[in-house]
mmCIF file of C-alpha atoms in Angstrom:
data_model
loop_
_atom_site.group_PDB
_atom_site.id
_atom_site.type_symbol
_atom_site.label_atom_id
_atom_site.label_comp_id
_atom_site.label_asym_id
_atom_site.label_seq_id
_atom_site.Cartn_x
_atom_site.Cartn_y
_atom_site.Cartn_z
ATOM 1 C CA MET A 1 -2.396 20.350 16.640
ATOM 2 C CA THR A 2 -4.705 19.308 18.309
ATOM 3 C CA GLN A 3 -6.147 15.774 18.508
ATOM 4 C CA LEU A 4 -10.488 15.841 18.346
ATOM 5 C CA GLY A 5 -13.017 14.117 20.223
ATOM 6 C CA ARG A 6 -14.336 10.353 18.957
ATOM 7 C CA LYS A 7 -17.898 9.986 19.302
ATOM 8 C CA PRO A 8 -18.304 6.107 21.026
ATOM 9 C CA THR A 9 -21.513 4.269 18.916
ATOM 10 C CA GLY A 10 -22.189 0.559 17.496
ATOM 11 C CA ASN A 11 -24.922 1.337 14.811
ATOM 12 C CA VAL A 12 -23.577 4.696 12.122
ATOM 13 C CA GLY A 13 -27.626 5.007 12.543
ATOM 14 C CA GLU A 14 -27.782 5.819 16.250
ATOM 15 C CA PHE A 15 -26.499 9.704 16.294
ATOM 16 C CA GLU A 16 -28.385 12.626 18.317
ATOM 17 C CA LYS A 17 -29.665 16.504 16.959
ATOM 18 C CA SER A 18 -27.088 19.159 17.256
ATOM 19 C CA ASP A 19 -25.932 22.108 15.009
ATOM 20 C CA GLY A 20 -28.869 21.603 13.197
ATOM 21 C CA LEU A 21 -28.184 18.435 11.692
ATOM 22 C CA GLN A 22 -30.833 15.519 11.092
ATOM 23 C CA ARG A 23 -29.127 12.560 11.382
ATOM 24 C CA ARG A 24 -29.974 8.858 11.062
ATOM 25 C CA ASP A 25 -30.129 5.755 10.251
ATOM 26 C CA VAL A 26 -27.992 6.198 6.290
ATOM 27 C CA GLY A 27 -26.671 2.578 5.954
ATOM 28 C CA ARG A 28 -30.012 1.527 5.134
ATOM 29 C CA SER A 29 -30.783 4.365 2.942
ATOM 30 C CA GLY A 30 -29.683 4.235 -1.451
ATOM 31 C CA ASN A 31 -27.232 6.632 -2.246
ATOM 32 C CA GLY A 32 -29.119 9.130 -3.375
ATOM 33 C CA GLU A 33 -31.424 9.079 0.092
ATOM 34 C CA TRP A 34 -28.048 9.425 2.472
ATOM 35 C CA LYS A 35 -27.271 12.590 1.033
ATOM 36 C CA GLN A 36 -30.358 14.448 1.545
ATOM 37 C CA LEU A 37 -30.505 12.511 4.772
ATOM 38 C CA TRP A 38 -26.605 14.742 5.891
ATOM 39 C CA TYR A 39 -27.524 18.045 4.623
ATOM 40 C CA ASN A 40 -28.432 21.492 6.514
ATOM 41 C CA GLY A 41 -31.648 20.909 4.685
ATOM 42 C CA PHE A 42 -33.576 19.894 1.313
ATOM 43 C CA THR A 43 -32.540 22.865 0.012
ATOM 44 C CA ASP A 44 -28.790 22.408 0.253
ATOM 45 C CA TYR A 45 -28.999 19.429 -0.978
ATOM 46 C CA GLN A 46 -30.679 20.808 -3.821
ATOM 47 C CA ARG A 47 -27.460 23.370 -4.168
ATOM 48 C CA LEU A 48 -25.356 20.353 -5.494
ATOM 49 C CA ASP A 49 -25.415 20.500 -8.768
ATOM 50 C CA GLN A 50 -24.494 24.849 -8.506
ATOM 51 C CA THR A 51 -21.582 24.546 -6.710
ATOM 52 C CA LEU A 52 -19.837 21.473 -8.784
ATOM 53 C CA ASP A 53 -17.537 24.165 -9.874
ATOM 54 C CA ASN A 54 -16.239 24.742 -6.114
ATOM 55 C CA ASN A 55 -15.078 20.931 -6.220
ATOM 56 C CA THR A 56 -11.788 20.343 -5.895
ATOM 57 C CA MET A 57 -8.988 16.869 -6.081
ATOM 58 C CA THR A 58 -5.608 15.946 -5.008
ATOM 59 C CA ASN A 59 -3.844 13.496 -4.614
ATOM 60 C CA VAL A 60 -2.527 11.413 -1.682
ATOM 61 C CA THR A 61 0.538 8.296 -1.965
ATOM 62 C CA SER A 62 1.445 7.014 1.516
ATOM 63 C CA GLN A 63 3.722 3.892 1.708
ATOM 64 C CA LEU A 64 2.473 1.112 2.986
ATOM 65 C CA GLY A 65 1.992 1.207 7.232
ATOM 66 C CA SER A 66 3.427 4.990 7.660
ATOM 67 C CA THR A 67 0.168 7.710 8.162
ATOM 68 C CA ALA A 68 -1.506 9.496 5.634
ATOM 69 C CA PHE A 69 -2.569 13.257 6.398
ATOM 70 C CA LEU A 70 -5.014 13.956 4.101
ATOM 71 C CA ASN A 71 -6.261 17.069 3.842
ATOM 72 C CA CYS A 72 -9.533 19.403 3.855
ATOM 73 C CA PRO A 73 -8.914 23.521 3.984
ATOM 74 C CA GLY A 74 -12.146 24.542 5.584
ATOM 75 C CA LYS A 75 -12.357 28.183 4.981
ATOM 76 C CA ASN A 76 -14.750 30.461 6.294
ATOM 77 C CA ILE A 77 -17.535 28.326 6.706
ATOM 78 C CA GLY A 78 -19.833 30.320 9.103
ATOM 79 C CA ASP A 79 -21.679 29.386 12.313
ATOM 80 C CA ARG A 80 -23.287 27.101 10.747
ATOM 81 C CA GLY A 81 -20.486 25.265 8.329
ATOM 82 C CA GLN A 82 -20.335 21.722 8.857
ATOM 83 C CA ILE A 83 -17.537 19.194 7.768
ATOM 84 C CA SER A 84 -17.497 15.772 7.042
ATOM 85 C CA TRP A 85 -15.353 13.256 5.928
ATOM 86 C CA ILE A 86 -16.978 10.278 3.808
ATOM 87 C CA ARG A 87 -15.161 7.116 2.440
ATOM 88 C CA ARG A 88 -16.198 6.626 -0.813
ATOM 89 C CA ARG A 89 -15.927 2.739 -1.611
ATOM 90 C CA ASP A 90 -18.246 2.342 0.830
ATOM 91 C CA TRP A 91 -20.020 5.554 1.434
ATOM 92 C CA HIS A 92 -19.104 5.654 4.948
ATOM 93 C CA ILE A 93 -19.539 8.309 7.108
ATOM 94 C CA LEU A 94 -16.312 8.638 8.806
ATOM 95 C CA SER A 95 -16.173 11.645 10.610
ATOM 96 C CA SER A 96 -18.715 15.026 10.831
ATOM 97 C CA GLY A 97 -16.761 17.718 12.955
ATOM 98 C CA MET A 98 -15.007 17.362 15.820
ATOM 99 C CA PHE A 99 -16.551 13.466 15.742
ATOM 100 C CA THR A 100 -15.585 10.829 13.927
ATOM 101 C CA TYR A 101 -17.854 7.708 13.315
ATOM 102 C CA THR A 102 -16.301 4.576 12.934
ATOM 103 C CA ASN A 103 -15.150 1.513 14.951
ATOM 104 C CA ASP A 104 -11.373 1.574 13.055
ATOM 105 C CA GLU A 105 -9.443 3.593 15.939
ATOM 106 C CA ARG A 106 -6.375 4.564 13.386
ATOM 107 C CA PHE A 107 -8.808 7.457 11.650
ATOM 108 C CA GLN A 108 -8.998 11.081 13.701
ATOM 109 C CA ILE A 109 -9.220 14.625 12.838
ATOM 110 C CA LEU A 110 -6.931 17.182 13.361
ATOM 111 C CA HIS A 111 -8.160 21.170 13.515
ATOM 112 C CA GLY A 112 -6.189 23.670 15.195
ATOM 113 C CA GLU A 113 -7.962 26.764 17.022
ATOM 114 C CA SER A 114 -7.315 29.060 14.545
ATOM 115 C CA SER A 115 -6.565 26.291 11.441
ATOM 116 C CA ASP A 116 -9.257 26.757 8.572
ATOM 117 C CA ASP A 117 -7.968 23.122 7.864
ATOM 118 C CA TRP A 118 -9.938 19.695 9.431
ATOM 119 C CA THR A 119 -7.015 16.945 8.188
ATOM 120 C CA LEU A 120 -8.350 12.925 8.175
ATOM 121 C CA GLN A 121 -5.066 10.854 9.460
ATOM 122 C CA ILE A 122 -4.856 7.712 8.702
ATOM 123 C CA LYS A 123 -2.512 4.736 11.564
ATOM 124 C CA TYR A 124 -0.373 2.352 9.613
ATOM 125 C CA VAL A 125 -2.514 2.800 6.541
ATOM 126 C CA GLN A 126 -3.317 -0.675 4.857
ATOM 127 C CA LYS A 127 -4.199 -2.048 0.940
ATOM 128 C CA ARG A 128 -7.590 -1.243 2.038
ATOM 129 C CA ASP A 129 -7.233 2.275 2.399
ATOM 130 C CA ASN A 130 -6.411 3.054 -0.401
ATOM 131 C CA GLY A 131 -8.574 4.834 -2.744
ATOM 132 C CA THR A 132 -10.746 8.365 -2.971
ATOM 133 C CA TYR A 133 -11.973 9.833 0.355
ATOM 134 C CA GLU A 134 -14.379 12.740 0.006
ATOM 135 C CA CYS A 135 -14.495 16.424 1.886
ATOM 136 C CA GLN A 136 -17.870 17.518 2.097
ATOM 137 C CA ILE A 137 -18.152 20.801 3.548
ATOM 138 C CA SER A 138 -21.587 22.446 3.870
ATOM 139 C CA THR A 139 -22.117 26.571 4.198
ATOM 140 C CA GLY A 140 -24.899 29.161 4.849
ATOM 141 C CA THR A 141 -24.553 28.853 1.074
ATOM 142 C CA GLY A 142 -24.031 25.965 -0.217
ATOM 143 C CA LEU A 143 -21.477 22.770 -0.350
ATOM 144 C CA ILE A 144 -18.521 22.341 -1.487
ATOM 145 C CA SER A 145 -16.969 18.933 -2.175
ATOM 146 C CA HIS A 146 -13.271 18.380 -2.108
ATOM 147 C CA TYR A 147 -12.206 14.681 -3.336
ATOM 148 C CA VAL A 148 -8.378 13.380 -2.073
ATOM 149 C CA ASN A 149 -7.124 10.024 -3.900
ATOM 150 C CA LEU A 150 -4.777 8.226 -1.382
ATOM 151 C CA ASN A 151 -2.655 6.141 -3.359
ATOM 152 C CA ILE A 152 -1.324 3.571 -1.121
ATOM 153 C CA VAL A 153 2.188 2.069 -2.554
ATOM 154 C CA ILE A 154 3.944 -1.397 -1.232
ATOM 155 C CA PRO A 155 7.158 -1.453 -1.761
ATOM 156 C CA GLU A 156 9.469 -4.740 -3.239
ATOM 157 C CA ALA A 157 12.471 -6.286 -3.062
ATOM 158 C CA LEU A 158 13.827 -7.566 -6.082
ATOM 159 C CA ILE A 159 16.982 -10.389 -6.083
ATOM 160 C CA LEU A 160 19.476 -9.555 -9.412
ATOM 161 C CA GLY A 161 19.822 -12.800 -10.999
ATOM 162 C CA SER A 162 17.495 -15.376 -11.940
ATOM 163 C CA GLY A 163 16.088 -18.177 -9.448
ATOM 164 C CA GLU A 164 18.944 -19.620 -8.335
ATOM 165 C CA HIS A 165 22.742 -19.153 -7.671
ATOM 166 C CA HIS A 166 25.745 -21.949 -8.200
ATOM 167 C CA VAL A 167 29.025 -21.148 -6.670
ATOM 168 C CA ASP A 168 31.749 -23.830 -5.946
ATOM 169 C CA THR A 169 32.883 -24.623 -2.610
ATOM 170 C CA GLY A 170 35.499 -22.073 -0.670
ATOM 171 C CA SER A 171 34.315 -19.030 -3.071
ATOM 172 C CA VAL A 172 32.442 -16.003 -2.105
ATOM 173 C CA ILE A 173 29.343 -16.038 -2.520
ATOM 174 C CA SER A 174 27.466 -12.780 -3.473
ATOM 175 C CA LEU A 175 24.072 -11.402 -3.910
ATOM 176 C CA VAL A 176 22.217 -8.185 -4.646
ATOM 177 C CA CYS A 177 19.208 -6.699 -3.490
ATOM 178 C CA ILE A 178 16.597 -3.545 -4.193
ATOM 179 C CA ILE A 179 14.330 -2.820 -3.100
ATOM 180 C CA GLU A 180 12.268 -0.353 -5.357
ATOM 181 C CA LYS A 181 8.528 1.999 -5.167
ATOM 182 C CA SER A 182 9.578 3.054 -1.801
ATOM 183 C CA PRO A 183 8.623 6.674 -1.356
ATOM 184 C CA THR A 184 10.667 6.785 2.274
ATOM 185 C CA PRO A 185 14.400 4.092 2.318
ATOM 186 C CA PRO A 186 13.529 1.799 4.600
ATOM 187 C CA GLN A 187 16.058 1.812 7.656
ATOM 188 C CA TYR A 188 17.006 -2.411 7.183
ATOM 189 C CA VAL A 189 17.465 -4.716 4.903
ATOM 190 C CA PHE A 190 16.862 -7.904 6.749
ATOM 191 C CA TRP A 191 18.402 -11.326 4.479
ATOM 192 C CA TYR A 192 16.965 -15.178 5.854
ATOM 193 C CA HIS A 193 19.323 -17.949 5.122
ATOM 194 C CA ASN A 194 15.641 -20.930 5.217
ATOM 195 C CA GLU A 195 13.716 -18.721 7.125
ATOM 196 C CA ARG A 196 16.848 -17.525 9.496
ATOM 197 C CA MET A 197 17.944 -13.756 9.789
ATOM 198 C CA ILE A 198 22.086 -14.095 9.499
ATOM 199 C CA ASN A 199 23.149 -10.608 9.628
ATOM 200 C CA TYR A 200 24.270 -10.708 12.605
ATOM 201 C CA ASP A 201 25.041 -14.115 12.489
ATOM 202 C CA THR A 202 28.563 -14.282 14.032
ATOM 203 C CA ALA A 203 28.648 -17.827 15.026
ATOM 204 C CA ARG A 204 29.027 -18.493 10.997
ATOM 205 C CA GLY A 205 32.184 -15.654 10.777
ATOM 206 C CA GLY A 206 32.447 -14.405 7.276
ATOM 207 C CA ILE A 207 29.025 -13.154 6.872
ATOM 208 C CA THR A 208 29.063 -9.151 6.256
ATOM 209 C CA VAL A 209 25.782 -6.716 4.607
ATOM 210 C CA GLU A 210 26.585 -3.786 2.902
ATOM 211 C CA THR A 211 22.991 -1.296 2.382
ATOM 212 C CA GLU A 212 22.913 2.298 0.874
ATOM 213 C CA PRO A 213 19.605 3.448 1.195
ATOM 214 C CA GLY A 214 18.044 5.393 -1.646
ATOM 215 C CA THR A 215 15.395 5.942 -3.729
ATOM 216 C CA LYS A 216 16.681 2.444 -4.873
ATOM 217 C CA THR A 217 17.487 1.483 -1.929
ATOM 218 C CA GLN A 218 20.712 -1.409 -2.232
ATOM 219 C CA SER A 219 21.870 -4.309 -0.043
ATOM 220 C CA ARG A 220 24.573 -6.427 -0.977
ATOM 221 C CA LEU A 221 25.036 -9.945 1.374
ATOM 222 C CA THR A 222 28.386 -11.667 1.571
ATOM 223 C CA ILE A 223 29.354 -15.142 2.677
ATOM 224 C CA ARG A 224 33.119 -16.157 1.847
ATOM 225 C CA GLY A 225 34.124 -19.201 2.149
ATOM 226 C CA ALA A 226 31.181 -20.813 1.045
ATOM 227 C CA ARG A 227 30.417 -24.526 2.131
ATOM 228 C CA ASP A 228 27.360 -27.290 1.209
ATOM 229 C CA THR A 229 25.175 -25.711 4.545
ATOM 230 C CA ASP A 230 25.779 -22.257 2.808
ATOM 231 C CA SER A 231 22.946 -23.750 0.755
ATOM 232 C CA GLY A 232 19.250 -23.758 0.980
ATOM 233 C CA ASN A 233 17.077 -20.610 0.425
ATOM 234 C CA TYR A 234 17.995 -17.164 0.417
ATOM 235 C CA THR A 235 15.604 -13.978 1.545
ATOM 236 C CA CYS A 236 15.957 -10.503 1.562
ATOM 237 C CA SER A 237 13.196 -8.239 3.398
ATOM 238 C CA ALA A 238 12.407 -5.068 4.765
ATOM 239 C CA SER A 239 9.945 -4.086 6.773
ATOM 240 C CA ASN A 240 6.275 -3.579 4.480
ATOM 241 C CA THR A 241 8.671 -4.840 2.050
ATOM 242 C CA GLU A 242 7.090 -7.906 0.054
ATOM 243 C CA PRO A 243 10.358 -9.966 0.344
ATOM 244 C CA ALA A 244 12.700 -12.100 -2.491
ATOM 245 C CA SER A 245 14.363 -15.003 -2.950
ATOM 246 C CA ILE A 246 16.982 -16.940 -4.961
ATOM 247 C CA PHE A 247 17.953 -20.452 -3.865
ATOM 248 C CA VAL A 248 22.403 -20.843 -3.958
ATOM 249 C CA PHE A 249 23.670 -24.330 -4.950
ATOM 250 C CA VAL A 250 27.522 -24.717 -3.353
ATOM 251 C CA THR A 251 29.059 -27.351 -4.920
ATOM 252 C CA GLU A 252 32.671 -29.288 -5.262
ATOM 253 C CA GLY A 253 34.045 -27.704 -8.937
ATOM 254 C CA ASP A 254 33.630 -31.030 -10.731
ATOM 255 C CA LYS A 255 30.231 -31.344 -9.435
ATOM 256 C CA MET A 256 29.553 -27.643 -10.372
ATOM 257 C CA ALA A 257 30.654 -27.939 -13.761
ATOM 258 C CA ALA A 258 28.448 -31.308 -14.483
ATOM 259 C CA ILE A 259 25.343 -29.549 -13.449
ATOM 260 C CA LEU A 260 26.262 -26.420 -15.629
ATOM 261 C CA ARG A 261 26.477 -28.941 -18.250
ATOM 262 C CA ARG A 262 23.271 -30.694 -18.157
ATOM 263 C CA LYS A 263 21.713 -27.120 -17.649
ATOM 264 C CA ASN A 264 22.924 -26.312 -21.283
ATOM 265 C CA SER A 265 22.244 -29.711 -22.632
ATOM 266 C CA ALA A 266 18.322 -29.052 -21.599
ATOM 267 C CA ILE A 267 18.674 -25.507 -22.865
ATOM 268 C CA SER A 268 19.535 -27.039 -26.339
ATOM 269 C CA VAL A 269 17.164 -29.586 -26.309
ATOM 270 C CA SER A 270 14.900 -27.948 -25.636
ATOM 271 C CA SER A 271 15.220 -24.989 -28.637
ATOM 272 C CA THR A 272 16.414 -27.904 -31.376
ATOM 273 C CA CYS A 273 12.255 -29.805 -30.431
ATOM 274 C CA ASP A 274 10.789 -25.537 -30.357
ATOM 275 C CA SER A 275 12.246 -25.534 -34.311
ATOM 276 C CA ILE A 276 11.123 -28.877 -35.483
ATOM 277 C CA LYS A 277 7.421 -28.170 -34.320
ATOM 278 C CA ILE A 278 7.756 -24.770 -35.928
ATOM 279 C CA PHE A 279 8.810 -26.200 -38.970
ATOM 280 C CA THR A 280 7.407 -29.463 -39.449
ATOM 281 C CA PHE A 281 4.269 -27.062 -38.513
ATOM 282 C CA VAL A 282 5.298 -24.628 -41.589
ATOM 283 C CA LEU A 283 5.263 -28.360 -44.272
ATOM 284 C CA ILE A 284 1.456 -28.279 -43.354
ATOM 285 C CA ILE A 285 0.530 -25.406 -43.985
ATOM 286 C CA LEU A 286 2.748 -25.547 -47.707
ATOM 287 C CA ILE A 287 2.039 -29.339 -48.122
ATOM 288 C CA ARG A 288 -2.099 -28.158 -47.897
#
């Protein structure tokens, strides 16, 4: 597959006349007028409604940071045929034939010499690339539009358990992280203790990380012989993934029991207060 050329320009309206197309500043035109400027004449523009039945739509899902390929089949377009890619959210003309009209070098046109496919390639896709793209095929008999909905998915990390984890001094800290919404399993899952990566921490010792890639990648962090210095924030993260964090408290047995008693007592008091409020509310309604 051959990567085709780029025609640099500072202004999308600064085009030359070629292939029978009259091109001028479309950035300042209305949404309807720009189409008339781009077609091979007003007659082709009027044929738009007649070719709607030939329009097609496909969906493409790409993971954040990956490369997206948006394919457009341009069969039998003839000598006068022209294929253009347009980003619908801002009506930006990204390409026409061999050339791209954007300063964003992530966009390229891929087209083999003997191929009927014109593929819009977007490298390192970002959140803002999400949306609909139109491949416009102009032929001698009319116009056909092929729409591609590009959906950018962002994997998310989730650490099992609540927002905090309590362990006794000398015991084992065991945390499990799940990577969800990832079409492609991550190659690596990294664990951080207070912003310091600990996957390969040989100085501390007793730390192991086991990762099982899959539809839902699972990574387990194990720290043996928990110490006071092991307390703090733990974060699980992978490439192009929303991270997850949990706070770990390492305390002696007696202190741990006291903390848990205070926590359960606070929950009980809160539940009792809520019950009193509900009873009072119901009583007021009955009196009225």
